[in-house]
């Protein structure tokens, strides 16, 4: 049975175990329903109450939600706060100050830890170093760092002085970095000489140099380099400084700069349906509230917990559930530099045992690859480690197939830990549809119900509700505090992408298809409805990969990219390519395909490399010249073509494109 089929017939229900219900912040469905009712009756009052209870304000807000310029919603906008103060200073003078904030396990297994008080001092000192570089409130700073304590410190230090950070994942290319520096108008890049992954030393600073050398970075003044390894890297005099140089003589005292609640805390680039990534802009107040609140609601975080989110700080998950949420919640968290399969595929389980992790949050793609590893090598099966410290498991980034869910439940959770399948997006800032560990009965493969105050629904193209049991488009009908504020520098695209006119222009369109179950009204996400792919939980635009391919102008005439289901990565990238020369076959085709793969890795990053490349003399087009993507999706899946091909100009090429290399 395929994953999709098994989801459709899924009828197992797992009520929350008594131990999880007891003492949970939201304990039982009655408590969940009561919060939903509160939000339904007095929407603004509900959010105002939570914002007062969960955020430390320098200046209290008097306005909760301003809808006067919808969809440019404002939350708590006359209030002032500092995000870093809400993560660090808030704990000083409480028992949390001497608590471990971060346990760091390096790639090579070396473990260090840092308390809240120590972290505050490191952040303060780094913030002073940023100020000494002339970086001020409102400036944009690119962070291109490995998973390290220093990465979190860099983000927190920006927040502390009111600079807007934009973290670029360490796997992105020089070109991607160049585009982001320019688009954000960044004044500085914070990076490391190298990053350590799987025992290998991989360059970061050299890629920054290449990215800047591509030109156009007119706003950029300084580059700060964390020396992660002893290996030297090229330094440009007058522009580049090591962390040691920048920190020298800087005091660890730095007063947090209060900013307005709507001040942009960060910009995070993500893929959309055009070739150009979108700079998703988040505000400070609403975002911080959400990071804190969802740590409490979704993870039911308690003082004794050891929280571990495996996401990289280069993604939104690493922002909300590494850099901000756990600190705002005063939790102890584990940060891991390396990869799950090195030196062996039992590393995650070993680390859970070693650090007594209680709440573990990872992606289905990681679970699937570790299932595969455990099936081929008994020695890396989770049963070899004592995982009894765990109490809650989480999943994020893509739908989790019921098989993987059951394995996670049995072999990692010991049939004792609720699994929170959290649906959300870069744009939502944090969880929006998710089970609550002490309340929601679980159904494998379903993200269940919206958080209180999240008015999620499934609608048709006109915004009309669709009955349970039928598929449609996922929307959120009312704004929420941690929502995207705009696309950096492109408010028109913001409106067009997320608030379709046909639905009235104020309803948030998620870009996912979904269906609600007839019995419980549970949401199940069926996948993107736009030209966005989800490969191993990473978002990739098909157009982005297409433009990368056609930018190889000496070789490529035309390209179309679609996704196809993949057992391991969820979706895989499949590219159909027409070359400027005749269609290659055999060894030559393989060799050109490899050349194109490496080209895409250089243009975007290795995660965007097409798994499958097919060559044709042409692409299937309608008479009006539109590429028939639906047809390509069928071909990519290896399905027989059942669609109507009568409008197809050139039916013969379907056979060519079906040919695997
Ligand atoms: C897209 C957002 C959420 C942070 C990491 C990804 C898919 C995410 C789930 C889930 C089904 C999911 C959606 C969404 N997605 N979580 N639990 N079940 N699908 O953030 O890169 O902005 O991607 O990831 O398709 O739109 P992102």
XYZ file of C-alpha atoms and ligand atoms in Angstrom:
688
model
C 0.000 0.000 0.000
C 1.405 3.401 -0.921
C 1.805 6.105 1.704
C -1.064 8.118 0.240
C -3.436 5.141 0.238
C -2.592 4.227 3.801
C -3.296 7.793 4.914
C -6.708 7.635 3.280
C -7.745 4.562 5.217
C -6.087 5.612 8.451
C -8.459 5.009 11.344
C -6.182 4.297 14.284
C -6.667 6.759 17.108
C -4.225 7.252 19.960
C -5.714 9.097 22.919
C -3.171 11.080 24.941
C -1.652 8.919 27.700
C -2.804 9.795 31.217
C 0.741 10.802 32.169
C 0.788 13.389 29.362
C -2.631 14.792 30.246
C -1.812 15.172 33.900
C -0.268 18.514 34.669
C -0.235 19.556 31.017
C -0.674 23.261 30.359
C -3.608 22.470 28.136
C -4.939 19.393 29.836
C -7.736 17.571 28.036
C -9.905 18.639 25.112
C -12.196 20.661 27.388
C -9.268 22.960 28.158
C -8.453 23.241 24.442
C -12.077 23.971 23.597
C -12.290 26.582 26.336
C -9.349 28.476 24.796
C -10.910 28.237 21.331
C -14.148 29.615 22.751
C -12.341 32.461 24.458
C -10.695 33.387 21.135
C -14.029 33.073 19.338
C -15.868 35.334 21.774
C -13.273 38.057 22.218
C -10.545 37.661 19.626
C -8.599 40.798 20.531
C -9.020 40.287 24.268
C -7.703 36.746 23.948
C -4.504 37.807 22.204
C -4.033 40.824 24.454
C -4.222 38.599 27.523
C -1.669 36.132 26.128
C 0.662 38.909 24.980
C 0.620 40.471 28.446
C 1.194 37.138 30.171
C 3.945 35.818 27.912
C 5.982 38.803 26.783
C 7.969 41.334 28.808
C 7.115 44.775 27.435
C 9.263 47.854 27.897
C 6.238 49.879 26.999
C 2.859 48.149 27.272
C 0.709 48.102 24.139
C -2.750 49.623 24.096
C -3.761 48.490 20.600
C -3.985 44.732 20.048
C -4.769 44.328 16.354
C -4.830 47.023 13.704
C -6.652 45.861 10.584
C -7.019 49.296 8.997
C -4.542 48.511 6.231
C -5.295 44.800 5.730
C -3.616 42.520 4.777
C -0.784 44.551 6.335
C -1.915 43.644 9.815
C -0.256 45.135 12.875
C -0.156 43.545 16.313
C 0.497 45.275 19.638
C 1.998 48.050 17.531
C 2.286 50.828 20.124
C 4.079 48.452 22.512
C 7.848 48.232 22.839
C 10.034 45.270 23.711
C 13.342 43.612 22.972
C 13.417 40.004 21.780
C 16.806 39.220 23.311
C 15.720 40.652 26.680
C 12.718 38.337 26.480
C 15.023 35.363 25.964
C 17.837 36.230 28.376
C 17.537 39.244 30.710
C 14.098 38.061 31.776
C 15.691 35.065 33.533
C 18.277 37.031 35.456
C 17.420 37.164 39.126
C 15.302 34.026 38.813
C 16.421 30.432 39.455
C 16.792 30.075 35.681
C 19.847 32.354 35.567
C 22.205 29.555 36.556
C 20.367 26.906 34.604
C 21.973 25.404 31.494
C 20.569 27.229 28.481
C 22.417 25.251 25.825
C 24.144 21.896 25.794
C 26.233 21.852 22.629
C 27.425 18.633 21.058
C 29.968 19.226 18.338
C 30.330 17.132 15.217
C 33.186 15.200 16.831
C 31.148 14.507 19.973
C 32.774 17.134 22.220
C 30.195 18.534 24.652
C 30.106 22.004 26.170
C 27.365 23.859 27.974
C 26.451 27.396 28.837
C 24.102 28.839 31.453
C 21.579 31.610 30.857
C 23.770 34.098 32.683
C 26.838 33.152 30.651
C 24.872 33.258 27.427
C 23.614 36.749 28.248
C 27.213 37.906 28.775
C 28.338 36.385 25.449
C 25.379 37.943 23.613
C 26.015 41.306 25.259
C 29.674 41.265 24.291
C 28.893 40.294 20.718
C 26.208 42.979 20.526
C 28.814 45.538 21.595
C 31.149 44.217 18.879
C 28.392 44.733 16.318
C 27.867 48.292 17.529
C 31.616 48.897 17.244
C 31.297 47.934 13.566
C 28.799 50.774 13.234
C 25.831 48.402 13.036
C 22.651 50.050 14.302
C 18.987 49.485 14.875
C 17.255 48.806 11.539
C 20.411 47.643 9.727
C 20.279 44.220 8.071
C 22.872 41.599 8.893
C 23.366 38.314 7.040
C 24.242 35.309 9.198
C 25.870 32.388 7.372
C 26.937 30.166 10.230
C 27.219 26.528 11.211
C 24.970 25.021 13.931
C 26.874 26.355 16.907
C 26.261 28.343 20.072
C 27.939 31.222 18.210
C 25.212 31.066 15.535
C 22.537 31.604 18.190
C 24.641 34.317 19.833
C 24.894 36.163 16.506
C 21.107 36.107 16.068
C 20.437 37.165 19.652
C 23.034 39.949 19.433
C 21.368 41.393 16.334
C 18.001 41.291 18.101
C 19.576 42.959 21.124
C 20.577 46.070 19.176
C 17.520 46.083 16.919
C 19.396 44.969 13.797
C 17.337 42.740 11.502
C 19.036 39.428 10.823
C 18.709 37.284 7.771
C 20.132 33.828 8.285
C 21.198 31.993 5.138
C 21.451 28.218 5.470
C 25.080 27.026 5.299
C 24.215 24.758 2.366
C 23.274 27.619 0.067
C 25.593 28.738 -2.717
C 27.685 31.874 -3.212
C 25.125 33.049 -5.750
C 22.222 32.580 -3.317
C 24.198 34.488 -0.706
C 24.981 37.293 -3.149
C 21.294 37.694 -4.051
C 20.264 37.814 -0.392
C 22.939 40.342 0.598
C 21.751 42.603 -2.214
C 18.025 42.121 -1.675
C 18.289 42.749 2.069
C 20.751 45.628 1.629
C 22.901 44.009 4.323
C 25.694 45.996 5.987
C 27.493 42.956 7.427
C 27.911 39.221 7.073
C 28.570 37.036 10.109
C 30.130 33.732 9.134
C 32.677 31.082 10.121
C 35.868 29.991 8.430
C 34.564 26.439 8.084
C 31.762 24.212 9.270
C 32.236 20.670 10.525
C 29.812 18.089 9.226
C 30.333 14.339 9.299
C 34.026 14.710 10.090
C 34.593 16.996 7.122
C 35.682 20.586 7.192
C 33.499 22.497 4.715
C 34.213 26.090 3.702
C 31.862 28.949 4.582
C 34.071 32.053 4.469
C 35.384 31.186 0.987
C 31.775 31.020 -0.235
C 31.062 34.415 1.341
C 34.090 35.817 -0.503
C 32.839 34.341 -3.782
C 29.346 35.691 -3.148
C 30.611 39.210 -2.488
C 32.949 39.017 -5.493
C 29.915 38.468 -7.746
C 29.269 42.168 -7.232
C 26.419 44.467 -6.347
C 26.864 44.242 -2.562
C 27.173 48.011 -2.282
C 25.779 48.277 1.244
C 28.163 45.701 2.743
C 30.901 47.046 5.014
C 32.092 44.234 7.260
C 32.496 40.503 7.528
C 32.918 38.881 10.958
C 34.461 35.418 10.999
C 34.096 32.802 13.733
C 37.178 30.573 13.648
C 35.406 27.243 14.075
C 38.563 25.306 13.202
C 42.265 26.221 13.339
C 42.496 26.263 9.545
C 43.215 29.733 8.186
C 40.977 31.417 5.646
C 41.550 34.422 3.394
C 40.803 37.751 5.105
C 40.243 41.073 3.354
C 41.975 43.895 5.209
C 39.624 46.656 6.328
C 36.547 44.530 5.712
C 37.031 41.247 7.582
C 37.636 40.588 11.274
C 37.758 37.381 13.273
C 35.390 37.109 16.229
C 38.403 37.389 18.551
C 39.458 40.652 16.939
C 35.946 42.057 16.959
C 35.273 41.037 20.581
C 38.550 42.267 21.982
C 38.023 44.863 24.686
C 34.235 44.730 24.381
C 32.268 44.711 27.596
C 29.709 41.986 28.147
C 27.181 44.576 29.288
C 24.945 45.806 26.528
C 21.559 47.276 27.281
C 18.887 45.782 25.015
C 17.411 48.353 22.625
C 13.613 48.509 22.926
C 11.929 48.390 19.533
C 8.339 48.798 18.429
C 6.382 45.550 18.326
C 6.232 45.717 14.520
C 9.983 46.283 14.116
C 11.368 43.597 11.740
C 13.145 41.021 13.898
C 14.281 39.059 10.887
C 13.951 38.343 7.209
C 14.141 34.738 6.112
C 14.260 33.871 2.435
C 12.114 31.035 1.212
C 11.044 29.658 -2.146
C 7.878 30.740 -3.868
C 6.320 30.120 -7.230
C 8.574 32.466 -9.174
C 12.306 32.185 -9.696
C 13.110 34.746 -7.016
C 13.060 33.688 -3.333
C 10.829 35.731 -1.056
C 12.222 37.606 1.927
C 9.638 36.701 4.554
C 9.593 39.551 7.084
C 8.654 38.861 10.687
C 7.838 41.385 13.387
C 9.240 41.339 16.927
C 6.256 41.295 19.313
C 3.881 38.843 17.694
C 6.686 36.506 16.707
C 8.198 36.423 20.186
C 4.787 35.778 21.700
C 4.325 32.830 19.360
C 7.757 31.339 20.005
C 7.092 31.377 23.750
C 3.451 30.348 23.577
C 3.977 27.348 21.294
C 6.836 26.075 23.469
C 4.233 25.992 26.247
C 1.255 24.775 24.240
C 2.719 22.337 21.739
C 5.700 21.045 23.699
C 4.214 21.605 27.161
C 7.703 22.639 28.184
C 8.536 22.265 31.898
C 11.518 23.482 33.938
C 13.122 20.027 34.041
C 12.857 19.374 30.291
C 15.774 18.917 27.931
C 14.466 20.090 24.599
C 16.049 19.085 21.298
C 14.991 20.493 17.956
C 17.291 19.088 15.259
C 16.639 21.865 12.712
C 19.405 24.131 11.460
C 19.203 27.826 12.368
C 19.152 28.488 8.602
C 15.494 27.420 8.495
C 12.450 28.866 10.250
C 12.287 25.838 12.560
C 15.772 26.686 13.795
C 14.691 30.293 14.363
C 11.551 29.648 16.372
C 12.519 26.399 18.109
C 16.287 26.872 18.580
C 17.230 30.561 18.605
C 14.147 32.068 20.275
C 11.452 29.702 21.632
C 13.471 27.516 24.022
C 15.253 30.564 25.461
C 12.042 32.568 25.855
C 10.629 29.534 27.677
C 13.693 29.265 29.941
C 14.315 25.700 28.809
C 17.522 23.714 28.599
C 18.099 22.794 24.987
C 20.503 20.620 23.064
C 22.162 21.973 19.935
C 23.892 19.556 17.579
C 26.452 20.574 15.012
C 26.716 17.362 13.023
C 24.622 15.017 10.898
C 22.336 12.174 12.055
C 24.229 9.454 10.194
C 27.785 10.150 11.299
C 29.774 8.408 12.648
C 26.779 6.043 12.621
C 23.043 6.270 12.072
C 22.319 5.718 15.770
C 23.748 9.126 16.674
C 20.371 10.738 17.433
C 19.355 7.882 19.785
C 22.749 7.893 21.424
C 22.476 11.644 22.003
C 18.954 11.360 23.442
C 20.257 8.845 25.979
C 23.434 10.748 26.729
C 21.760 14.107 27.338
C 18.505 12.694 28.764
C 16.423 14.505 26.175
C 12.743 14.747 27.118
C 11.227 16.536 24.108
C 12.562 15.593 20.675
C 11.555 17.449 17.507
C 12.696 16.331 14.058
C 11.600 15.886 10.439
C 9.939 12.874 8.770
C 12.746 12.671 6.232
C 15.266 12.117 9.050
C 13.022 9.485 10.624
C 12.643 7.672 7.301
C 16.369 7.597 6.665
C 17.025 6.326 10.207
C 14.351 3.626 9.768
C 16.128 2.492 6.639
C 19.482 2.481 8.403
C 18.083 0.518 11.364
C 16.565 -2.028 9.008
C 19.900 -2.691 7.352
C 22.028 -2.521 10.504
C 20.631 -3.740 13.839
C 23.400 -1.927 15.665
C 21.935 1.511 14.924
C 18.352 0.579 15.824
C 16.991 2.809 18.623
C 16.424 -0.299 20.790
C 20.159 -0.245 21.505
C 19.776 2.913 23.583
C 17.738 3.804 26.626
C 15.229 6.386 25.431
C 13.072 6.375 28.543
C 13.811 10.063 29.247
C 11.606 11.038 26.293
C 8.081 12.266 26.984
C 7.032 14.129 23.834
C 8.013 13.661 20.182
C 7.508 16.158 17.387
C 7.480 16.082 13.609
C 7.773 18.996 11.191
C 8.385 20.032 7.613
C 6.280 17.657 5.564
C 3.463 15.187 6.021
C 4.602 12.192 8.067
C 3.459 8.944 6.496
C 1.649 6.603 8.918
C 4.345 3.912 8.586
C 7.025 6.328 9.755
C 4.660 7.654 12.440
C 4.087 4.155 13.845
C 7.797 3.367 13.837
C 8.575 6.657 15.613
C 5.785 5.949 18.110
C 6.950 2.392 18.870
C 10.704 2.475 18.575
C 11.512 5.981 19.733
C 8.524 6.921 21.866
C 8.125 3.484 23.482
C 4.367 3.776 22.758
C 4.330 6.276 25.606
C 5.063 9.641 24.009
C 2.503 11.721 22.137
C 3.709 12.740 18.659
C 2.929 16.338 17.783
C 2.754 16.567 13.976
C 3.181 20.317 13.683
C 1.990 21.989 10.509
C 3.338 25.443 9.839
C 5.433 27.471 7.399
C 8.179 30.083 7.240
C 5.322 32.555 6.841
C 3.354 31.468 9.914
C 6.297 32.006 12.263
C 5.419 28.982 14.384
C 2.972 26.099 14.712
C -0.556 26.785 13.498
C -2.155 23.345 13.189
C -0.889 20.759 15.649
C -1.962 18.278 18.278
C -1.503 19.256 21.923
C 0.330 16.524 23.797
C -1.956 16.553 26.820
C -5.210 16.894 24.966
C -5.533 15.820 21.347
C -6.288 12.209 20.384
C -3.753 11.443 17.634
C -4.368 10.032 14.180
C -1.159 9.052 12.338
C -0.545 11.307 9.335
C -2.816 14.100 10.558
C -1.737 17.417 12.054
C -5.181 17.350 13.736
C -6.560 20.747 14.859
C -5.625 24.444 14.737
C -4.176 26.093 17.810
C -6.660 28.227 19.745
C -7.222 31.511 17.895
C -6.048 30.123 14.537
C -9.062 30.299 12.254
C -7.969 27.647 9.765
C -10.382 26.399 7.127
C -10.542 24.603 3.807
C -12.063 26.550 0.958
C -12.509 26.619 -2.807
C -11.045 29.248 -5.195
C -13.674 31.779 -4.196
C -13.055 31.377 -0.477
C -16.211 29.329 0.127
C -15.971 26.636 2.822
C -15.639 23.067 1.642
C -17.370 20.329 3.652
C -15.317 17.867 5.680
C -14.212 14.889 3.629
C -13.531 16.924 0.483
C -10.190 18.421 -0.449
C -9.557 22.121 -0.957
C -7.175 24.948 -0.189
C -5.916 25.588 3.300
C -6.521 29.158 4.510
C -6.427 31.056 7.780
C -9.362 33.438 7.909
C -8.207 35.797 10.608
C -4.741 37.249 11.218
C -2.580 35.864 14.029
C 0.309 37.503 15.907
C 3.266 35.661 14.322
C 2.157 35.912 10.725
C 4.415 37.201 7.939
C 4.219 41.015 7.771
C 5.344 41.517 4.196
C 7.843 40.316 1.641
C 10.924 42.438 2.184
C 10.870 45.212 -0.407
C 7.922 43.761 -2.314
C 4.548 44.467 -0.657
C 2.706 43.848 -3.934
C 4.055 40.314 -4.141
C 3.053 39.807 -0.496
C -0.557 40.680 -1.309
C -0.606 38.652 -4.504
C 1.012 35.543 -3.004
C -0.971 35.218 0.197
C -4.188 37.231 0.029
C -5.971 36.439 -3.245
C -8.467 39.039 -4.486
C -10.956 36.297 -5.379
C -11.185 35.444 -1.687
C -11.656 39.056 -0.661
C -8.020 40.013 -0.172
C -7.780 39.527 3.608
C -7.700 35.725 4.004
C -4.294 34.069 4.299
C -3.728 31.406 1.631
C -1.188 28.863 2.856
C -0.352 27.326 -0.530
C -1.169 23.825 0.663
C -4.000 21.519 -0.221
C -5.771 19.894 2.711
C -8.780 17.842 3.711
C -10.625 17.547 7.033
C -11.794 14.172 8.260
C -15.522 13.613 8.391
C -15.550 12.220 11.904
C -13.287 14.608 13.805
C -12.709 17.516 11.474
C -8.987 16.768 11.648
C -6.763 18.415 9.063
C -4.569 16.394 6.770
C -2.168 18.254 4.493
C -2.105 16.836 0.977
C 0.797 18.905 -0.393
C 1.540 22.206 -2.054
C -0.888 23.587 -4.584
C 1.664 25.962 -6.090
C 4.955 25.382 -7.878
C 6.810 24.681 -4.666
C 8.416 21.321 -3.891
C 9.199 19.840 -0.511
C 12.378 17.784 -0.673
C 13.484 16.381 2.688
C 11.424 19.091 4.357
C 13.227 21.809 2.389
C 11.227 24.138 0.271
C 12.307 24.560 -3.351
C 10.665 26.502 -6.150
C 10.379 24.638 -9.452
C 10.894 27.966 -11.278
C 14.004 28.639 -9.237
C 15.548 25.364 -10.413
C 14.335 25.997 -13.954
C 15.982 29.400 -14.073
C 19.177 27.879 -12.686
C 19.138 25.272 -15.456
C 18.459 27.697 -18.307
C 21.125 30.049 -17.003
C 23.578 27.446 -18.310
C 23.208 29.190 -21.637
C 25.912 27.301 -23.520
C 24.013 24.059 -23.078
C 20.373 24.401 -22.086
C 17.603 25.718 -24.312
C 14.625 25.000 -22.114
C 13.811 23.229 -18.871
C 10.778 22.238 -16.847
C 10.971 20.995 -13.285
C 8.357 18.995 -11.406
C 8.285 16.937 -8.231
C 7.605 13.261 -7.896
C 6.939 11.220 -4.745
C 10.038 9.715 -3.139
C 10.064 7.181 -0.311
C 12.956 8.795 1.481
C 12.881 12.510 0.701
C 9.092 12.922 0.406
C 9.419 14.560 -2.966
C 12.278 14.424 -5.468
C 13.238 16.987 -8.110
C 12.721 15.797 -11.671
C 13.981 18.017 -14.509
C 13.010 17.773 -18.175
C 15.632 19.421 -20.310
C 15.929 20.436 -23.937
C 19.518 21.090 -24.932
C 20.766 23.558 -27.523
C 22.448 20.608 -29.243
C 20.851 17.319 -30.259
C 19.326 15.063 -27.623
C 22.059 13.020 -25.878
C 21.711 9.307 -25.106
C 23.613 6.636 -23.159
C 26.822 7.567 -21.345
C 26.872 11.022 -22.801
C 23.403 11.763 -21.433
C 24.523 10.637 -17.976
C 27.582 12.814 -18.137
C 25.638 15.928 -19.203
C 23.035 15.224 -16.519
C 25.803 15.226 -13.931
C 27.193 18.452 -15.271
C 23.722 20.011 -14.926
C 23.296 18.674 -11.401
C 26.556 20.258 -10.323
C 25.559 23.472 -12.033
C 22.321 23.629 -10.022
C 24.281 22.911 -6.828
C 26.527 25.846 -7.644
C 23.654 28.161 -8.540
C 21.343 27.356 -5.614
C 22.834 24.720 -3.318
C 23.255 20.931 -3.239
C 19.709 20.441 -1.849
C 18.271 21.645 -5.167
C 20.125 19.083 -7.338
C 17.633 17.249 -9.567
C 17.516 13.547 -8.710
C 16.161 12.711 -12.100
C 17.030 14.431 -15.402
C 15.361 13.505 -18.713
C 16.290 14.866 -22.115
C 13.868 15.537 -24.942
C 13.902 17.221 -28.342
C 11.122 19.355 -26.956
C 8.748 19.722 -24.010
C 5.053 18.802 -24.131
C 3.162 22.013 -24.844
C -0.348 23.061 -25.660
C -0.993 24.829 -28.970
C -0.793 28.105 -27.129
C 2.709 27.169 -25.996
C 2.071 26.348 -22.332
C 4.148 23.556 -20.839
C 1.819 20.764 -19.720
C 3.175 20.235 -16.249
C 0.515 17.796 -15.218
C 1.686 15.498 -17.973
C 5.282 15.881 -16.847
C 4.303 14.970 -13.289
C 2.745 11.734 -14.578
C 5.833 10.944 -16.627
C 8.081 11.650 -13.648
C 6.070 9.220 -11.534
C 6.341 6.596 -14.270
C 2.574 6.565 -14.705
C 0.806 5.691 -17.915
C -0.551 8.839 -19.563
C -4.293 8.861 -19.104
C -4.788 12.588 -19.480
C -6.222 14.127 -22.568
C -3.311 14.814 -24.902
C -5.396 16.054 -27.809
C -4.156 19.616 -27.371
C -0.569 18.444 -27.415
C 1.496 19.803 -30.294
C 4.072 17.040 -30.294
C 2.831 13.758 -28.758
C 5.918 11.803 -29.874
C 8.200 13.422 -27.312
C 6.306 11.827 -24.413
C 8.118 8.576 -25.129
C 11.499 10.313 -25.169
C 10.854 11.987 -21.848
C 9.711 8.752 -20.237
C 13.158 7.280 -20.869
C 15.261 7.102 -17.709
C 18.995 7.696 -17.913
C 5.660 23.827 3.959
C 6.361 24.974 4.631
C 7.252 24.378 9.104
C 8.663 24.642 9.228
C 9.509 23.895 8.267
C 9.075 24.055 6.834
C 5.040 21.659 4.558
C 5.401 21.725 7.046
C 4.128 20.102 7.718
C 3.388 19.088 8.381
C 2.476 18.503 6.311
C 3.990 20.223 6.323
C 3.852 22.375 3.939
C 4.186 23.838 4.179
N 4.808 21.234 5.936
N 5.011 21.039 8.121
N 3.467 18.880 9.705
N 2.566 18.313 7.624
N 3.176 19.427 5.621
O 8.786 25.390 6.553
O 10.092 25.631 4.442
O 8.271 27.259 5.023
O 7.727 24.906 4.345
O 6.121 22.603 4.525
O 3.813 22.103 2.575
O 3.543 24.724 3.295
P 8.766 25.868 5.065
